[in-house]
mmCIF file of C-alpha atoms in Angstrom:
data_model
loop_
_atom_site.group_PDB
_atom_site.id
_atom_site.type_symbol
_atom_site.label_atom_id
_atom_site.label_comp_id
_atom_site.label_asym_id
_atom_site.label_seq_id
_atom_site.Cartn_x
_atom_site.Cartn_y
_atom_site.Cartn_z
ATOM 1 C CA MET A 1 -135.171 -23.047 -281.850
ATOM 2 C CA GLU A 2 -136.277 -19.065 -283.115
ATOM 3 C CA THR A 3 -135.034 -16.910 -280.145
ATOM 4 C CA SER A 4 -137.257 -14.074 -281.960
ATOM 5 C CA ASN A 5 -140.033 -15.859 -280.651
ATOM 6 C CA PHE A 6 -139.157 -14.891 -277.083
ATOM 7 C CA PHE A 7 -138.147 -11.237 -277.646
ATOM 8 C CA SER A 8 -141.089 -9.585 -279.935
ATOM 9 C CA ALA A 9 -142.038 -6.363 -278.710
ATOM 10 C CA THR A 10 -145.212 -7.766 -277.205
ATOM 11 C CA ASP A 11 -143.092 -9.974 -275.208
ATOM 12 C CA LEU A 12 -140.755 -7.481 -273.828
ATOM 13 C CA LEU A 13 -143.541 -5.048 -273.390
ATOM 14 C CA SER A 14 -145.647 -7.541 -271.376
ATOM 15 C CA ALA A 15 -142.617 -8.696 -269.249
ATOM 16 C CA PHE A 16 -142.039 -5.109 -268.198
ATOM 17 C CA VAL A 17 -145.501 -4.373 -267.424
ATOM 18 C CA TRP A 18 -145.277 -7.715 -265.174
ATOM 19 C CA VAL A 19 -142.193 -6.547 -263.658
ATOM 20 C CA ILE A 20 -143.595 -2.953 -262.643
ATOM 21 C CA ILE A 21 -146.861 -4.711 -261.505
ATOM 22 C CA ILE A 22 -144.893 -7.488 -259.115
ATOM 23 C CA LEU A 23 -142.573 -4.582 -257.710
ATOM 24 C CA LEU A 24 -145.657 -2.489 -256.789
ATOM 25 C CA ILE A 25 -147.220 -5.584 -254.994
ATOM 26 C CA SER A 26 -144.092 -6.380 -253.412
ATOM 27 C CA ASN A 27 -143.640 -2.454 -251.946
ATOM 28 C CA ASN A 28 -147.004 -2.635 -250.683
ATOM 29 C CA ARG A 29 -146.508 -6.047 -248.989
ATOM 30 C CA ALA A 30 -143.255 -5.088 -247.594
ATOM 31 C CA GLN A 31 -144.535 -1.831 -245.749
ATOM 32 C CA LYS A 32 -146.638 -4.640 -243.609
ATOM 33 C CA ILE A 33 -143.643 -6.443 -242.694
ATOM 34 C CA ASP A 34 -141.489 -5.359 -239.276
ATOM 35 C CA GLU A 35 -138.929 -2.828 -240.456
ATOM 36 C CA LYS A 36 -136.086 -5.315 -239.127
ATOM 37 C CA ILE A 37 -136.413 -7.971 -241.678
ATOM 38 C CA ARG A 38 -138.486 -5.877 -244.383
ATOM 39 C CA PRO A 39 -134.971 -5.642 -246.589
ATOM 40 C CA TYR A 40 -134.931 -9.294 -246.642
ATOM 41 C CA TYR A 41 -138.354 -9.432 -248.432
ATOM 42 C CA ILE A 42 -137.865 -6.863 -250.894
ATOM 43 C CA TRP A 43 -134.383 -8.560 -251.929
ATOM 44 C CA ASN A 44 -135.857 -11.683 -251.809
ATOM 45 C CA VAL A 45 -138.191 -10.722 -254.563
ATOM 46 C CA ILE A 46 -135.467 -8.899 -256.522
ATOM 47 C CA TYR A 47 -133.230 -11.958 -256.293
ATOM 48 C CA LYS A 48 -135.715 -14.225 -257.523
ATOM 49 C CA LEU A 49 -136.483 -12.151 -260.524
ATOM 50 C CA PHE A 50 -132.813 -11.771 -261.341
ATOM 51 C CA PHE A 51 -132.005 -15.376 -261.203
ATOM 52 C CA SER A 52 -135.432 -16.182 -263.110
ATOM 53 C CA LEU A 53 -134.141 -14.055 -266.229
ATOM 54 C CA VAL A 54 -130.790 -15.863 -265.999
ATOM 55 C CA PHE A 55 -132.409 -19.144 -265.885
ATOM 56 C CA ALA A 56 -134.453 -18.110 -268.888
ATOM 57 C CA LEU A 57 -131.695 -16.595 -270.837
ATOM 58 C CA ILE A 58 -129.280 -19.560 -270.378
ATOM 59 C CA TYR A 59 -131.767 -22.039 -271.660
ATOM 60 C CA ILE A 60 -132.754 -19.570 -274.470
ATOM 61 C CA PHE A 61 -129.494 -18.694 -275.964
ATOM 62 C CA TYR A 62 -126.718 -21.421 -274.368
ATOM 63 C CA TYR A 63 -128.808 -24.447 -274.461
ATOM 64 C CA GLY A 64 -130.951 -23.482 -277.339
ATOM 65 C CA GLY A 65 -133.916 -24.708 -275.729
ATOM 66 C CA GLY A 66 -135.162 -27.382 -273.210
ATOM 67 C CA ASP A 67 -138.174 -28.410 -270.769
ATOM 68 C CA THR A 68 -138.840 -24.867 -269.858
ATOM 69 C CA THR A 69 -139.563 -23.359 -273.367
ATOM 70 C CA ALA A 70 -141.215 -26.547 -274.402
ATOM 71 C CA TYR A 71 -143.561 -25.967 -271.533
ATOM 72 C CA TRP A 72 -144.108 -22.781 -272.935
ATOM 73 C CA ASP A 73 -144.602 -23.867 -276.622
ATOM 74 C CA GLY A 74 -147.232 -26.411 -275.197
ATOM 75 C CA ALA A 75 -149.074 -23.798 -272.977
ATOM 76 C CA ASN A 76 -149.079 -21.448 -276.408
ATOM 77 C CA CYS A 77 -151.022 -24.217 -278.422
ATOM 78 C CA LEU A 78 -153.367 -24.564 -275.765
ATOM 79 C CA ASN A 79 -153.704 -20.670 -275.912
ATOM 80 C CA ASN A 80 -154.377 -20.992 -279.785
ATOM 81 C CA LEU A 81 -157.014 -24.021 -279.285
ATOM 82 C CA LEU A 82 -158.952 -21.833 -276.776
ATOM 83 C CA LEU A 83 -159.229 -19.454 -280.031
ATOM 84 C CA GLU A 84 -160.053 -22.549 -282.334
ATOM 85 C CA SER A 85 -162.489 -24.694 -280.383
ATOM 86 C CA PRO A 86 -162.975 -23.582 -276.741
ATOM 87 C CA GLY A 87 -165.070 -26.910 -275.988
ATOM 88 C CA THR A 88 -161.968 -29.044 -277.384
ATOM 89 C CA LEU A 89 -159.402 -27.146 -275.078
ATOM 90 C CA ILE A 90 -161.612 -28.107 -272.198
ATOM 91 C CA SER A 91 -161.615 -31.727 -273.508
ATOM 92 C CA GLU A 92 -157.871 -31.236 -273.487
ATOM 93 C CA LEU A 93 -157.482 -29.773 -269.871
ATOM 94 C CA PHE A 94 -159.481 -32.521 -268.283
ATOM 95 C CA SER A 95 -157.836 -35.622 -270.425
ATOM 96 C CA GLU A 96 -154.838 -37.825 -269.919
ATOM 97 C CA PRO A 97 -152.594 -36.820 -272.936
ATOM 98 C CA ASN A 98 -152.139 -39.374 -276.080
ATOM 99 C CA LEU A 99 -150.951 -39.036 -279.380
ATOM 100 C CA LYS A 100 -154.116 -39.959 -280.900
ATOM 101 C CA MET A 101 -155.870 -37.065 -279.054
ATOM 102 C CA MET A 102 -153.167 -34.754 -279.776
ATOM 103 C CA PHE A 103 -153.699 -35.086 -283.689
ATOM 104 C CA ASP A 104 -157.478 -34.866 -283.202
ATOM 105 C CA HIS A 105 -157.230 -31.605 -280.917
ATOM 106 C CA PHE A 106 -154.394 -29.663 -282.416
ATOM 107 C CA ASN A 107 -153.758 -28.762 -285.976
ATOM 108 C CA LYS A 108 -151.531 -26.482 -287.889
ATOM 109 C CA LYS A 109 -153.482 -23.267 -287.068
ATOM 110 C CA THR A 110 -153.235 -24.324 -283.470
ATOM 111 C CA GLY A 111 -149.463 -25.681 -283.370
ATOM 112 C CA TYR A 112 -148.705 -28.893 -282.115
ATOM 113 C CA PRO A 113 -147.129 -29.305 -278.682
ATOM 114 C CA PRO A 114 -143.705 -31.149 -278.331
ATOM 115 C CA GLY A 115 -144.509 -34.890 -278.684
ATOM 116 C CA TRP A 116 -141.900 -35.680 -275.779
ATOM 117 C CA ILE A 117 -143.576 -33.349 -273.439
ATOM 118 C CA TYR A 118 -147.287 -34.119 -274.431
ATOM 119 C CA ARG A 119 -146.322 -37.824 -274.018
ATOM 120 C CA GLU A 120 -145.465 -37.543 -270.412
ATOM 121 C CA PRO A 121 -148.652 -36.578 -268.077
ATOM 122 C CA SER A 122 -146.756 -34.735 -265.432
ATOM 123 C CA ALA A 123 -144.790 -32.147 -268.254
ATOM 124 C CA TRP A 124 -148.304 -31.858 -270.021
ATOM 125 C CA PHE A 125 -149.833 -31.091 -266.726
ATOM 126 C CA ILE A 126 -146.920 -28.098 -266.221
ATOM 127 C CA CYS A 127 -148.353 -26.794 -269.865
ATOM 128 C CA LYS A 128 -151.532 -27.000 -268.642
ATOM 129 C CA ILE A 129 -150.936 -24.891 -265.533
ATOM 130 C CA SER A 130 -148.796 -22.294 -267.880
ATOM 131 C CA PHE A 131 -151.340 -21.864 -270.330
ATOM 132 C CA PHE A 132 -152.985 -20.008 -267.522
ATOM 133 C CA LEU A 133 -149.958 -17.778 -267.572
ATOM 134 C CA SER A 134 -149.927 -17.156 -271.367
ATOM 135 C CA LEU A 135 -153.185 -16.122 -271.412
ATOM 136 C CA ILE A 136 -152.486 -13.275 -268.699
ATOM 137 C CA THR A 137 -148.983 -12.259 -270.400
ATOM 138 C CA PHE A 138 -150.365 -12.378 -273.778
ATOM 139 C CA LYS A 139 -147.944 -15.288 -274.650
ATOM 140 C CA SER A 140 -144.699 -13.726 -273.103
ATOM 141 C CA TYR A 141 -142.243 -16.522 -271.620
ATOM 142 C CA LEU A 142 -140.417 -13.492 -269.823
ATOM 143 C CA ALA A 143 -143.436 -12.232 -268.331
ATOM 144 C CA ALA A 144 -144.239 -15.903 -267.502
ATOM 145 C CA THR A 145 -140.921 -16.582 -265.969
ATOM 146 C CA PHE A 146 -141.308 -13.481 -263.650
ATOM 147 C CA ILE A 147 -144.498 -14.628 -262.468
ATOM 148 C CA VAL A 148 -143.503 -17.921 -261.519
ATOM 149 C CA SER A 149 -140.535 -16.254 -259.662
ATOM 150 C CA PHE A 150 -142.613 -13.941 -257.575
ATOM 151 C CA LEU A 151 -145.009 -16.693 -256.761
ATOM 152 C CA VAL A 152 -141.723 -18.745 -255.366
ATOM 153 C CA ALA A 153 -140.550 -15.751 -253.640
ATOM 154 C CA ASN A 154 -143.851 -15.391 -251.475
ATOM 155 C CA ALA A 155 -143.574 -19.508 -250.983
ATOM 156 C CA THR A 156 -140.180 -19.042 -249.493
ATOM 157 C CA TRP A 157 -140.798 -16.004 -247.463
ATOM 158 C CA GLY A 158 -143.836 -17.858 -245.860
ATOM 159 C CA VAL A 159 -141.777 -20.446 -244.412
ATOM 160 C CA PHE A 160 -138.783 -18.027 -243.438
ATOM 161 C CA ASN A 161 -141.359 -15.774 -241.751
ATOM 162 C CA ASN A 162 -142.840 -19.042 -239.980
ATOM 163 C CA ILE A 163 -139.644 -20.689 -238.714
ATOM 164 C CA LYS A 164 -138.271 -17.279 -237.839
ATOM 165 C CA ASN A 165 -141.100 -16.993 -235.180
ATOM 166 C CA TYR A 166 -139.371 -19.811 -233.303
ATOM 167 C CA ASN A 167 -136.070 -18.293 -232.869
ATOM 168 C CA LEU A 168 -134.073 -20.719 -233.546
ATOM 169 C CA VAL A 169 -131.175 -19.457 -235.526
ATOM 170 C CA SER A 170 -130.437 -15.860 -236.746
ATOM 171 C CA SER A 171 -132.575 -14.076 -239.277
ATOM 172 C CA LYS A 172 -129.783 -13.778 -241.395
ATOM 173 C CA LYS A 173 -128.485 -17.297 -241.279
ATOM 174 C CA LEU A 174 -132.346 -18.232 -241.966
ATOM 175 C CA ALA A 175 -132.570 -16.115 -244.935
ATOM 176 C CA PHE A 176 -129.676 -17.288 -246.552
ATOM 177 C CA ALA A 177 -131.039 -20.886 -246.239
ATOM 178 C CA PHE A 178 -134.428 -19.944 -247.539
ATOM 179 C CA LEU A 179 -134.347 -17.159 -249.375
ATOM 180 C CA PHE A 180 -130.640 -16.449 -250.993
ATOM 181 C CA PHE A 181 -129.389 -19.941 -251.539
ATOM 182 C CA PRO A 182 -128.176 -19.266 -255.121
ATOM 183 C CA SER A 183 -129.043 -22.953 -256.385
ATOM 184 C CA LEU A 184 -132.326 -22.691 -255.327
ATOM 185 C CA ASN A 185 -132.857 -19.364 -256.864
ATOM 186 C CA PHE A 186 -131.459 -20.700 -260.244
ATOM 187 C CA TRP A 187 -133.393 -23.744 -260.704
ATOM 188 C CA CYS A 188 -136.834 -23.066 -258.695
ATOM 189 C CA THR A 189 -137.765 -19.657 -260.141
ATOM 190 C CA GLY A 190 -138.108 -20.293 -263.977
ATOM 191 C CA LEU A 191 -140.632 -22.052 -265.601
ATOM 192 C CA SER A 192 -140.028 -25.909 -264.605
ATOM 193 C CA LYS A 193 -141.379 -28.734 -262.649
ATOM 194 C CA ASP A 194 -139.012 -27.971 -259.600
ATOM 195 C CA SER A 195 -140.406 -24.353 -259.167
ATOM 196 C CA PHE A 196 -144.075 -25.216 -259.177
ATOM 197 C CA MET A 197 -143.168 -28.124 -256.688
ATOM 198 C CA LEU A 198 -141.125 -25.777 -254.539
ATOM 199 C CA LEU A 199 -143.663 -23.034 -254.551
ATOM 200 C CA SER A 200 -146.906 -25.521 -253.856
ATOM 201 C CA SER A 201 -144.715 -27.546 -251.040
ATOM 202 C CA PHE A 202 -144.286 -24.069 -249.248
ATOM 203 C CA PHE A 203 -147.316 -23.004 -249.810
ATOM 204 C CA ILE A 204 -148.473 -26.088 -248.051
ATOM 205 C CA ILE A 205 -145.929 -26.018 -245.197
ATOM 206 C CA SER A 206 -147.038 -22.640 -244.534
ATOM 207 C CA ILE A 207 -150.601 -23.116 -244.139
ATOM 208 C CA PHE A 208 -150.072 -25.814 -241.944
ATOM 209 C CA PHE A 209 -147.425 -23.948 -239.759
ATOM 210 C CA ASN A 210 -150.120 -21.427 -239.509
ATOM 211 C CA LEU A 211 -152.646 -23.429 -238.435
ATOM 212 C CA PHE A 212 -150.359 -25.491 -235.892
ATOM 213 C CA SER A 213 -149.400 -22.057 -234.185
ATOM 214 C CA LYS A 214 -152.867 -21.171 -234.595
ATOM 215 C CA ASN A 215 -152.311 -17.780 -236.424
ATOM 216 C CA LYS A 216 -155.018 -18.647 -238.927
ATOM 217 C CA LYS A 217 -158.494 -20.531 -238.387
ATOM 218 C CA LEU A 218 -159.158 -23.060 -241.418
ATOM 219 C CA SER A 219 -161.388 -21.455 -243.842
ATOM 220 C CA ILE A 220 -163.043 -22.529 -247.178
ATOM 221 C CA SER A 221 -160.202 -20.099 -248.867
ATOM 222 C CA ILE A 222 -157.191 -22.044 -246.864
ATOM 223 C CA CYS A 223 -159.116 -25.334 -248.020
ATOM 224 C CA VAL A 224 -159.482 -24.292 -251.667
ATOM 225 C CA PHE A 225 -155.597 -23.209 -252.065
ATOM 226 C CA LEU A 226 -154.827 -26.282 -249.924
ATOM 227 C CA CYS A 227 -156.818 -28.642 -252.284
ATOM 228 C CA LEU A 228 -154.956 -26.600 -255.071
ATOM 229 C CA TYR A 229 -151.462 -27.191 -254.101
ATOM 230 C CA ILE A 230 -151.843 -30.840 -253.501
ATOM 231 C CA TYR A 231 -153.517 -31.125 -256.790
ATOM 232 C CA ILE A 232 -150.388 -29.840 -258.559
ATOM 233 C CA ILE A 233 -148.075 -31.789 -256.433
ATOM 234 C CA TYR A 234 -150.312 -34.848 -257.305
ATOM 235 C CA ASN A 235 -150.210 -34.683 -260.982
ATOM 236 C CA VAL A 236 -146.418 -33.864 -260.976
ATOM 237 C CA ARG A 237 -144.550 -35.467 -258.254
ATOM 238 C CA PRO A 238 -146.936 -37.529 -255.922
ATOM 239 C CA PHE A 239 -144.424 -38.883 -253.995
ATOM 240 C CA LEU A 240 -143.704 -35.478 -252.277
ATOM 241 C CA ILE A 241 -147.000 -35.626 -250.659
ATOM 242 C CA ALA A 242 -145.926 -38.462 -248.652
ATOM 243 C CA CYS A 243 -142.705 -36.408 -247.931
ATOM 244 C CA LEU A 244 -145.025 -33.750 -246.441
ATOM 245 C CA ILE A 245 -147.198 -35.713 -244.616
ATOM 246 C CA GLY A 246 -144.331 -37.225 -242.796
ATOM 247 C CA GLY A 247 -142.357 -33.902 -242.161
ATOM 248 C CA LEU A 248 -145.678 -31.884 -240.888
ATOM 249 C CA SER A 249 -146.637 -35.094 -238.735
ATOM 250 C CA ILE A 250 -143.261 -34.571 -236.906
ATOM 251 C CA ALA A 251 -143.480 -31.054 -236.902
ATOM 252 C CA TYR A 252 -147.063 -30.959 -235.137
ATOM 253 C CA GLY A 253 -145.783 -33.912 -232.805
ATOM 254 C CA THR A 254 -143.121 -31.511 -231.616
#
């Protein structure tokens, strides 16, 4: 694996710009949070940005690649396919992968997705999600990693904030459990299945907690996002849907 593919001037510039955007958005959101817990939100974002960078660098330099970089290779192939044949891209996005289709849709100009990723529908689905990150980051792996970590930061904050309102434990202990637990921040902030499963699950939990407590009413936008998160989980790890239904049913009953 060529490490230079991840550290071109465009890649680094895009990563820098997206970090600035993330920090500006985070600062704006932090101003709307109670001063007592505001530092938790700010450090939560910074903490996850840091660990996502560590995750990316370890896979690039220590392991020399892996699932995370393979997802990105596949995403960039889809990005190239957009320029080559938009119609073929749409067909690829809404089709089940098979090797014959891969050689029909991709060529030397677009690049070929990693075969072991393409053969696994759930892994290829992560590439499809990452394709949209590839578009808005100009194919910068580090920038995409930071965006994912920011989404995870907000998903975990949503659960933290909802549970905090029940005053079951101190905010400090709750913050460690949901915001600053080291292994979770390493494995679930980079470009991976775990990250997308965590943020989708936590956003679903937050939505239902808000509905249970009547902080929000069911709206079209909430339904759209709820369907999106369920769709992502269904295509990657469908058994998590049963886990969420069970857990949320108990929470609602309580």
